[in-house]
Tab-separated table of C-alpha atoms in Angstrom:
chain	number	residue	atom	x	y	z
A	1	MET	CA	-51.403	-3.002	10.272
A	2	ASN	CA	-47.865	-3.450	11.536
A	3	LEU	CA	-46.099	-1.202	14.019
A	4	ILE	CA	-42.647	-0.046	12.933
A	5	LYS	CA	-41.234	-0.975	16.330
A	6	ASP	CA	-42.669	-4.483	15.941
A	7	ILE	CA	-40.821	-4.988	12.680
A	8	LEU	CA	-37.572	-3.646	14.109
A	9	LEU	CA	-37.658	-6.327	16.813
A	10	ASP	CA	-37.370	-8.910	14.066
A	11	SER	CA	-34.458	-7.205	12.286
A	12	ASN	CA	-32.126	-10.205	12.660
A	13	HIS	CA	-32.230	-13.089	10.165
A	14	LEU	CA	-34.353	-11.208	7.646
A	15	ASN	CA	-34.524	-12.339	4.027
A	16	LYS	CA	-34.319	-9.922	1.101
A	17	ASP	CA	-38.007	-9.040	1.495
A	18	GLY	CA	-37.667	-8.217	5.186
A	19	ILE	CA	-39.289	-11.469	6.374
A	20	ARG	CA	-37.708	-13.169	9.355
A	21	ILE	CA	-36.308	-16.677	8.896
A	22	HIS	CA	-36.432	-18.611	12.177
A	23	THR	CA	-34.218	-21.388	13.447
A	24	ASP	CA	-35.270	-24.883	14.543
A	25	SER	CA	-34.799	-23.942	18.197
A	26	GLU	CA	-36.994	-20.873	17.706
A	27	LEU	CA	-39.658	-23.099	16.181
A	28	LEU	CA	-39.708	-25.193	19.347
A	29	GLU	CA	-40.280	-22.054	21.428
A	30	MET	CA	-42.990	-20.816	19.074
A	31	LYS	CA	-44.812	-24.137	19.252
A	32	LEU	CA	-45.317	-23.756	23.005
A	33	SER	CA	-47.067	-20.399	22.672
A	34	CYS	CA	-49.188	-21.569	19.753
A	35	LYS	CA	-50.201	-24.697	21.651
A	36	LEU	CA	-51.379	-22.552	24.545
A	37	ALA	CA	-53.436	-20.379	22.192
A	38	ALA	CA	-55.117	-23.512	20.857
A	39	GLU	CA	-55.710	-24.806	24.383
A	40	THR	CA	-57.302	-21.485	25.329
A	41	LEU	CA	-59.736	-21.777	22.438
A	42	ASP	CA	-60.467	-25.403	23.330
A	43	MET	CA	-61.237	-24.387	26.903
A	44	ILE	CA	-63.562	-21.529	26.077
A	45	GLY	CA	-65.825	-23.556	23.810
A	46	ASP	CA	-67.633	-25.080	26.785
A	47	TYR	CA	-68.757	-21.603	27.876
A	48	VAL	CA	-70.139	-20.357	24.551
A	49	GLU	CA	-73.901	-20.593	24.923
A	50	PRO	CA	-76.940	-18.321	24.945
A	51	GLY	CA	-77.115	-16.130	28.042
A	52	VAL	CA	-73.352	-15.744	28.515
A	53	SER	CA	-71.783	-12.296	28.204
A	54	THR	CA	-68.795	-11.683	25.976
A	55	ASP	CA	-67.092	-10.090	28.983
A	56	LYS	CA	-67.368	-13.425	30.831
A	57	ILE	CA	-65.731	-15.190	27.896
A	58	ASN	CA	-62.967	-12.585	27.881
A	59	SER	CA	-62.337	-13.026	31.621
A	60	LEU	CA	-62.090	-16.794	31.275
A	61	CYS	CA	-59.572	-16.503	28.435
A	62	HIS	CA	-57.574	-13.929	30.404
A	63	GLU	CA	-57.417	-16.102	33.522
A	64	PHE	CA	-56.502	-19.217	31.546
A	65	MET	CA	-53.547	-17.514	29.894
A	66	LEU	CA	-52.276	-16.110	33.187
A	67	ASP	CA	-52.695	-19.479	34.921
A	68	ASN	CA	-50.491	-21.018	32.226
A	69	GLY	CA	-47.682	-18.491	32.513
A	70	ALA	CA	-48.640	-16.323	29.563
A	71	LYS	CA	-50.016	-12.838	28.942
A	72	PRO	CA	-52.776	-11.807	26.527
A	73	ALA	CA	-51.196	-9.875	23.673
A	74	THR	CA	-54.291	-7.850	22.825
A	75	LEU	CA	-54.719	-6.310	26.293
A	76	GLY	CA	-53.453	-2.743	25.949
A	77	TYR	CA	-52.212	-3.288	22.384
A	78	ARG	CA	-52.639	0.123	20.725
A	79	GLY	CA	-55.208	0.801	23.433
A	80	PHE	CA	-57.327	-2.321	22.894
A	81	PRO	CA	-59.074	-2.834	26.253
A	82	LYS	CA	-59.601	-6.602	26.428
A	83	SER	CA	-57.710	-9.910	26.403
A	84	CYS	CA	-59.340	-11.347	23.290
A	85	CYS	CA	-61.439	-10.241	20.323
A	86	ILE	CA	-65.016	-11.515	20.041
A	87	SER	CA	-66.773	-10.828	16.747
A	88	ILE	CA	-70.461	-11.721	16.510
A	89	ASN	CA	-72.609	-12.229	13.395
A	90	HIS	CA	-71.909	-9.275	11.045
A	91	VAL	CA	-68.801	-8.194	12.987
A	92	VAL	CA	-65.829	-9.078	10.787
A	93	CYS	CA	-63.031	-8.759	13.351
A	94	HIS	CA	-61.713	-6.872	16.401
A	95	GLY	CA	-64.988	-7.000	18.310
A	96	ILE	CA	-64.538	-5.743	21.881
A	97	PRO	CA	-65.934	-7.982	24.650
A	98	GLY	CA	-68.378	-6.304	27.010
A	99	PRO	CA	-71.841	-6.649	28.498
A	100	LYS	CA	-73.399	-8.040	25.309
A	101	ILE	CA	-75.230	-11.315	25.982
A	102	LEU	CA	-75.043	-14.132	23.452
A	103	LYS	CA	-78.368	-15.084	21.906
A	104	GLU	CA	-79.578	-18.344	20.418
A	105	SER	CA	-78.176	-18.823	16.884
A	106	ASP	CA	-75.387	-16.226	17.237
A	107	ILE	CA	-72.185	-17.149	15.449
A	108	LEU	CA	-68.957	-15.690	16.795
A	109	ASN	CA	-65.246	-15.663	16.234
A	110	ILE	CA	-62.966	-15.677	19.285
A	111	ASP	CA	-59.420	-14.540	18.568
A	112	VAL	CA	-56.647	-14.996	21.130
A	113	THR	CA	-52.924	-14.320	21.121
A	114	CYS	CA	-50.746	-15.610	23.955
A	115	ILE	CA	-47.335	-14.215	24.826
A	116	LEU	CA	-45.362	-17.088	26.322
A	117	ASN	CA	-41.626	-16.690	26.975
A	118	GLY	CA	-41.602	-13.783	24.538
A	119	TRP	CA	-43.300	-15.666	21.682
A	120	PHE	CA	-46.722	-14.769	20.278
A	121	GLY	CA	-49.135	-17.606	19.514
A	122	ASP	CA	-52.122	-16.394	17.488
A	123	SER	CA	-55.307	-18.249	16.535
A	124	SER	CA	-59.046	-17.792	16.138
A	125	ARG	CA	-61.999	-19.967	15.373
A	126	MET	CA	-65.782	-19.887	15.042
A	127	TYR	CA	-68.317	-20.860	17.690
A	128	ILE	CA	-72.103	-21.170	17.719
A	129	ALA	CA	-74.392	-20.164	20.589
A	130	GLY	CA	-76.941	-22.975	20.598
A	131	THR	CA	-77.989	-23.845	17.052
A	132	THR	CA	-77.877	-21.606	14.018
A	133	SER	CA	-79.284	-21.257	10.514
A	134	LYS	CA	-78.312	-23.253	7.449
A	135	LYS	CA	-76.844	-20.188	5.763
A	136	ALA	CA	-74.696	-19.380	8.801
A	137	SER	CA	-73.525	-23.003	9.014
A	138	ARG	CA	-72.628	-22.938	5.326
A	139	LEU	CA	-70.680	-19.700	5.784
A	140	ILE	CA	-68.698	-21.259	8.642
A	141	GLU	CA	-67.964	-24.371	6.583
A	142	VAL	CA	-66.824	-22.390	3.536
A	143	THR	CA	-64.576	-20.182	5.682
A	144	TYR	CA	-63.012	-23.205	7.350
A	145	ASN	CA	-62.385	-24.862	3.999
A	146	ALA	CA	-60.933	-21.615	2.646
A	147	LEU	CA	-58.345	-21.645	5.416
A	148	LEU	CA	-57.451	-25.236	4.562
A	149	ARG	CA	-57.115	-24.340	0.868
A	150	GLY	CA	-54.664	-21.607	1.781
A	151	ILE	CA	-52.623	-23.878	4.051
A	152	GLU	CA	-52.467	-26.603	1.402
A	153	VAL	CA	-50.332	-24.466	-0.927
A	154	VAL	CA	-47.787	-23.459	1.733
A	155	LYS	CA	-44.430	-24.979	0.810
A	156	PRO	CA	-40.996	-23.674	-0.134
A	157	GLY	CA	-40.921	-22.216	-3.622
A	158	ASN	CA	-44.576	-21.222	-3.732
A	159	THR	CA	-45.541	-17.592	-3.193
A	160	PHE	CA	-47.798	-15.639	-0.870
A	161	GLY	CA	-49.904	-14.858	-3.933
A	162	ASP	CA	-50.562	-18.576	-4.276
A	163	ILE	CA	-52.138	-18.569	-0.806
A	164	GLY	CA	-54.405	-15.637	-1.606
A	165	GLU	CA	-55.401	-17.040	-4.989
A	166	ALA	CA	-56.353	-20.421	-3.533
A	167	ILE	CA	-58.555	-18.821	-0.871
A	168	GLN	CA	-60.210	-16.289	-3.168
A	169	LYS	CA	-60.924	-18.798	-5.929
A	170	TYR	CA	-62.573	-21.223	-3.531
A	171	VAL	CA	-64.670	-18.613	-1.666
A	172	GLU	CA	-65.934	-16.923	-4.794
A	173	SER	CA	-66.864	-20.293	-6.299
A	174	LYS	CA	-69.265	-20.593	-3.356
A	175	LYS	CA	-70.822	-17.180	-4.159
A	176	MET	CA	-69.334	-15.536	-1.058
A	177	SER	CA	-66.720	-12.788	-0.731
A	178	VAL	CA	-63.271	-12.434	0.816
A	179	VAL	CA	-62.633	-9.386	3.000
A	180	ARG	CA	-59.803	-7.289	1.576
A	181	ASP	CA	-59.378	-4.726	4.344
A	182	PHE	CA	-57.633	-7.114	6.768
A	183	CYS	CA	-55.003	-9.779	6.307
A	184	GLY	CA	-52.736	-12.302	7.973
A	185	HIS	CA	-49.255	-11.335	9.118
A	186	GLY	CA	-45.854	-12.471	10.182
A	187	VAL	CA	-45.631	-13.428	13.845
A	188	GLY	CA	-42.993	-14.676	16.266
A	189	ARG	CA	-41.209	-12.530	18.826
A	190	SER	CA	-43.537	-9.707	17.830
A	191	PHE	CA	-47.301	-9.606	17.374
A	192	HIS	CA	-47.253	-8.298	13.812
A	193	SER	CA	-44.358	-8.263	11.380
A	194	ALA	CA	-43.698	-8.727	7.666
A	195	PRO	CA	-45.231	-10.074	5.533
A	196	ASN	CA	-48.843	-9.091	5.062
A	197	VAL	CA	-50.646	-12.309	4.095
A	198	LEU	CA	-53.480	-11.385	1.736
A	199	HIS	CA	-56.442	-13.734	1.320
A	200	PHE	CA	-56.911	-12.780	-2.321
A	201	GLY	CA	-54.487	-12.413	-5.179
A	202	GLU	CA	-52.800	-14.040	-8.133
A	203	LYS	CA	-50.633	-17.138	-8.420
A	204	ASN	CA	-46.883	-16.703	-8.719
A	205	THR	CA	-46.929	-13.217	-7.203
A	206	GLY	CA	-45.471	-11.876	-3.980
A	207	SER	CA	-42.560	-13.129	-1.923
A	208	LEU	CA	-41.372	-16.719	-2.127
A	209	LEU	CA	-42.148	-18.973	0.807
A	210	GLU	CA	-39.003	-20.107	2.626
A	211	PRO	CA	-38.381	-22.596	5.444
A	212	GLY	CA	-38.340	-20.819	8.806
A	213	MET	CA	-41.109	-18.336	8.079
A	214	PHE	CA	-43.888	-18.010	10.679
A	215	PHE	CA	-47.153	-16.283	9.748
A	216	THR	CA	-50.907	-16.397	10.186
A	217	ILE	CA	-53.504	-17.272	7.591
A	218	GLU	CA	-56.883	-15.925	8.716
A	219	PRO	CA	-59.454	-15.483	5.956
A	220	MET	CA	-62.546	-13.422	6.732
A	221	VAL	CA	-65.483	-14.408	4.534
A	222	ASN	CA	-68.796	-12.566	4.098
A	223	LEU	CA	-72.129	-13.899	2.882
A	224	GLY	CA	-72.614	-10.578	1.106
A	225	LYS	CA	-70.190	-8.048	-0.280
A	226	PRO	CA	-66.581	-7.767	0.987
A	227	ASP	CA	-66.818	-4.133	2.097
A	228	THR	CA	-66.293	-3.266	5.765
A	229	LYS	CA	-66.419	-0.220	8.014
A	230	ILE	CA	-64.989	0.616	11.442
A	231	LEU	CA	-67.375	1.595	14.225
A	232	SER	CA	-66.952	4.628	16.486
A	233	ASP	CA	-64.882	2.625	19.020
A	234	ASN	CA	-62.120	2.670	16.343
A	235	TRP	CA	-61.740	-1.116	16.572
A	236	THR	CA	-64.866	-3.050	15.652
A	237	ALA	CA	-65.034	-3.857	11.925
A	238	VAL	CA	-68.428	-4.790	10.491
A	239	THR	CA	-69.819	-5.671	7.074
A	240	ARG	CA	-71.231	-2.596	5.358
A	241	ASP	CA	-74.239	-4.551	4.104
A	242	LYS	CA	-74.775	-6.191	7.534
A	243	SER	CA	-74.310	-9.658	6.052
A	244	LEU	CA	-72.907	-12.410	8.250
A	245	SER	CA	-69.127	-12.807	8.439
A	246	ALA	CA	-66.885	-15.642	9.618
A	247	GLN	CA	-63.158	-16.181	10.200
A	248	PHE	CA	-60.721	-18.955	11.056
A	249	GLU	CA	-57.041	-18.397	11.835
A	250	HIS	CA	-54.029	-20.652	12.169
A	251	THR	CA	-50.395	-19.788	12.759
A	252	VAL	CA	-48.194	-21.837	10.439
A	253	ALA	CA	-44.495	-22.455	9.898
A	254	VAL	CA	-42.922	-23.154	6.533
A	255	THR	CA	-40.777	-26.297	6.758
A	256	ASN	CA	-38.250	-27.847	4.383
A	257	SER	CA	-40.927	-30.187	3.026
A	258	GLY	CA	-44.067	-28.061	3.325
A	259	VAL	CA	-45.997	-26.591	6.236
A	260	GLU	CA	-46.606	-27.232	9.930
A	261	VAL	CA	-49.774	-25.874	11.523
A	262	LEU	CA	-48.755	-24.695	14.982
A	263	THR	CA	-52.202	-23.926	16.432
A	264	LEU	CA	-53.977	-27.246	15.906
A	265	SER	CA	-56.642	-27.989	18.492
A	266	PRO	CA	-55.335	-30.561	21.019
A	267	GLN	CA	-58.935	-31.726	21.517
A	268	ASP	CA	-59.855	-31.620	17.809
A	269	LYS	CA	-62.348	-28.804	18.454
A	270	PHE	CA	-61.191	-26.309	15.831
A	271	PHE	CA	-64.261	-26.814	13.624
A	272	PRO	CA	-67.488	-26.225	15.581
A	273	PHE	CA	-69.621	-29.038	14.134
């Protein structure tokens, strides 16, 4: 969900649908924050193993961002208590790091957002503690490919519905489901802004993609049904049927000729195997 005050921050250079159109110089600034988010996720991969607590992972991400001149956007955001989200196994998103110890075969999504010079760089990817099952590996692979399918259709003149349709069609062809309760979002000088980027939908629907748009694509895919519920902490979203869930997230920019992925892994570690 988007805060009204977040959207107001982006009130300049809005198109007719209320989506901010950024300049080339703003893109250069945004790239720095997104690069740091990717570097944070590269760094933390070496620490994801059985026996490590999610709180330790959170602390390492927090320290890395501070050491590189940034702040973690999630810390204190609407009361969220940690510097990253860690979502394990059937947790869909917004898992809160804590004393939980990773076990052999756990799959987890780590989601970080860096605020660097006022710009928000947002990315998440999947990790595996040790080795995991064939079905979990297949889920991770399908989710990764779903993200790529969505990115492939990003170019001026296409629509946000085209992104959702490409992701949904691919995921459902693999007999898995796309979560509908959460979506991607505009990003830039604010954490969340217009538009909402759905990971399901119909071609040729929604706003047109225009050069200068920044937004995330972050499909959440379940082995079972798409339904989710929020736990009593008011943050952690889990699958209702307790099936495994996976997510990958990139921040992208629409360019004159197509798309630029701003959160590529500098060490080519985005995909875990």
